[in-house]
Every structure is written in structure tokens, then in C-alpha cells.
Amino acid sequence: MKWKKYTIQTTTQAEDFISSMMADLGIEGVQIEDNVPLSNQDKEKMYIDILPELPPDEGIAYVSFFLDAEKEQEALLAQVKDGLEELRLFVELGAGTITQSETEDQDWINNWKKYFKSFAIEDILIKPTWEQETDAGNYRCVIEIDPGTSFGTGKHETTRLCIQQILKFIQPGDRVLDVGCGSGILSVVSLKLGAGEVTGTDIDPLCITASRDNMNVNHLSEKTGRFYQGNLIEDDRLRETVGNGYDIVTANILADVVIPLTPVIPDCLKPGGIYITSGIIDFKEEEVTAAIEAAGLKVLEAIHLGEWVSITAKKE
């Protein structure tokens, strides 16, 4: 299906007013692009591991909406333009210009797939589900991943660092807790490397679905993996459900989430258990290290890849 995309150049002050006006006209769903820095509360709610670096906020915003390209839309567009002029009476609208382009459903759903190719981390081959398997015999195991709408192809530096540490510390039969499981890639890798069972948590319900789907894709028994939506930092009931006595806990999230998460981790680990963190930008390393030590865990090592850091600790 073809769509016409209309983009309004406006101000950050006006973007919510425009979105409301669109909803009143029956336009479902808008896309807002701006460079407004995220608050700490916003960061905690984000469903991706790594936040993009944004240019300076100059107060400019772009509000886009999509209309069926096969239908006549002149009357609705006229209503949008009238609505913009009404908004000018009480909010700074900026340019208020509308530009038009055309797209298709498949642009949104499938185009990104051409950038996700098979790759290896040590002797593990990670491949997208839509690629044919090649040279599988040369690898210890093959992991198939379809990230869907969740974060986690495994190719990002932070995930690579986590997988390297899992390879180093995992033992046959280990119980693994994957906090912020995303696509479930760390859970799948752990099971393929011999873990007895995994438990995953994420605040995004789509990540729970993706994790379960990737378990199935890799022919892993549902009995070996449990996945729960929720915030382990705040939800006492979730922590009770997840339980304790884990051999390994992984947290490939963000430094600003790892820091408040860390105090609850010792209760999840058994004595001698390993805590593997990642998603840590290098200038946050000392802050995360301090949080880990304050929680009573012993830092074993910090490894780096590019500007990213993974810190591994132990419950003594």
C-alpha cells in the first residue's frame, strides 16, 4: 500500500498542539522529530539500549502524518492548513510549511533488514532468520535472530561485549537472568552455550514477544525460558516472580538504568554469582563501577570496545 507523507516544519512548543489538532481531524498517528534532550524519566521508559547523540536543540520540530495515496485528500489537507492558521493565534508555530513525499508499508517494515547480515563473535555465528545458513560447521553454535521491533541484533558493541563475557563465565546448567532482554539474544546465546534455564525481563511488551519468538526460531524448549514484562527496579512483585539464586545476571541497558538497577542485583544472585553489565558509555564507567561496589559486589574486570564499556562483577 502506498502512502503520502506530509511533514510540517514547526516549533517544539507547537508539536503537541498540532498532534491534538490532527487527532481531532481523525488522523491516526503522527511522527514527531526534534532534538529536545530526554529527561531522566524519559530515558528510563525508553525501549532501546543505546540513545542517539542529538545535535543542539534549536526549537525546531517536524510533525509528519500519513494519508492513503490512492484516495483524494484535498479536503482533509485544507482542514489541516486551516487548523494550523488557528493555532498561530495562540502558539508560536514557526514556518508551518508542509512538504510531501511518498512511501510504502514495506519501507517501514523491511528496508532495515538489508543492513543486518550474518557475523561472528568468536566461535558463535549470529545470523538473521531470513538469510541462508553458510559454513555452520565451522562454528560452535549458530544463533538465529529476528529482532522484530525490539532492540538487539547482537551487532552493536554493547551486545558483543556481553556475549564475550557470557562465553567467559557461563558453566553448564547455569541459571541466567537477562534484565532488559530486548530481542532475547543474550538469553538465546546463554542457552545455546549450556545454560539450564533463562529468565528475561523488559519494560517493553514487544521485547517479550520477540524473545519468545527467537526461542522458538532457535528450537529451544519453552520450559527453559521465562519472560516477563516489567521494571525490576520498581516492581516488588516482579522481583518475587523472578526469584533468586541466579548464577549469572546480564544487564545490557544504559548506564543511567544500570546504576539504579544494581542495588537489587545481589538479591538475585547466588554467592559466587556473576553480574555482567553493558550499554555503558565510557565517561559513565566510574559512576557505574561505584554503584556496583556500593551494592557489595566485587568488580572483576572492565572491557572496552570503541566508546562502550562492559563491567563484570561477582557476589562474594
Steps between C-alpha positions, in 0.01 A plus 500: 500500500630844405481796735558870466710641778437862598752674725433826682800709605408663828630568852544265794256723687228427244551128432250382765238750383540381140477134606176573686360686200584202277321263734191722493502473120512121520863461396632201691863506601760769441879490493683772694867578445686750717827538689355561846726328759333212683429530870623227735140380532470474121825303479372242749195443279695460177479161330845512343837436653699781343369853464611701195723805532285797400613833355423817699131575555409809296129482576412356159272197468360298211156345534418242231177319417409241238197484267392234251655596166213341308234727651419864440629695800460864396212569738686353798818688412301821484372428852858443619610833354202679657583333833859624480384857442270479802789374714709803397265716706626361832824304443824572315464276194825580324512447122186285494590378151385161371717282275387179330667169412384146424581171670375143535432264791801290409727803542418502871494126559774341293754748365719490813557128447755560224735642765487193730732229369648188654807559719709313755592566862794270570366154404130594500323581173209742531277520196165657411217253452455604136858412396610157385738321735860481376805323646308410816737211560782740577322645804430378849137600459273701271261758643209611284349838584206700375499819709150600387430840656726440800864597540763232461656351188815431700714712272522804725819529704317475832338168410829365367666585831226318694526191283879493543455504879227235490739280300764554768292433811207272416503141627277207397165510676528863615188702577511835319296817556494735198381846610391715206486195273411688178490246217606225743838460337694466829248247628526296181881516502507389866282197430699406191815515711361259756290698749233291665236773499461871436265766631459826310335830591430813299273802536392466135237231427628473141836385638330221691333385178826526304691303765248216496496498119879479485495213748273314258709593195804345671308183591533561873245351736250744651569329833854644503397864464266731694442860393316769692404859425581746776754719673720300734612818675154603618281190490522294819260240361714455189810450714312237699392327178850508355644357820864458598793259494618592150849409387515788252306826465543703180394862458571646157301820540625853568733631769218717635288185544781266611581733792154488670460134398822380665384518866234232433742263324675345806165356615462334159847341499617197690835525684772495236254617235611722213351837402569606138411858409526688172347791313741725690650796317864542601457823696245322725737215591609640838142577600383146419803348671421698815137379494612138463744526789243681716268203447762273658617336177864455403599636160694235309575687180393769257539441127468759226394509136505838336337745742303227679579316822390172657563456873490153655466449875460213748293442812746367754 
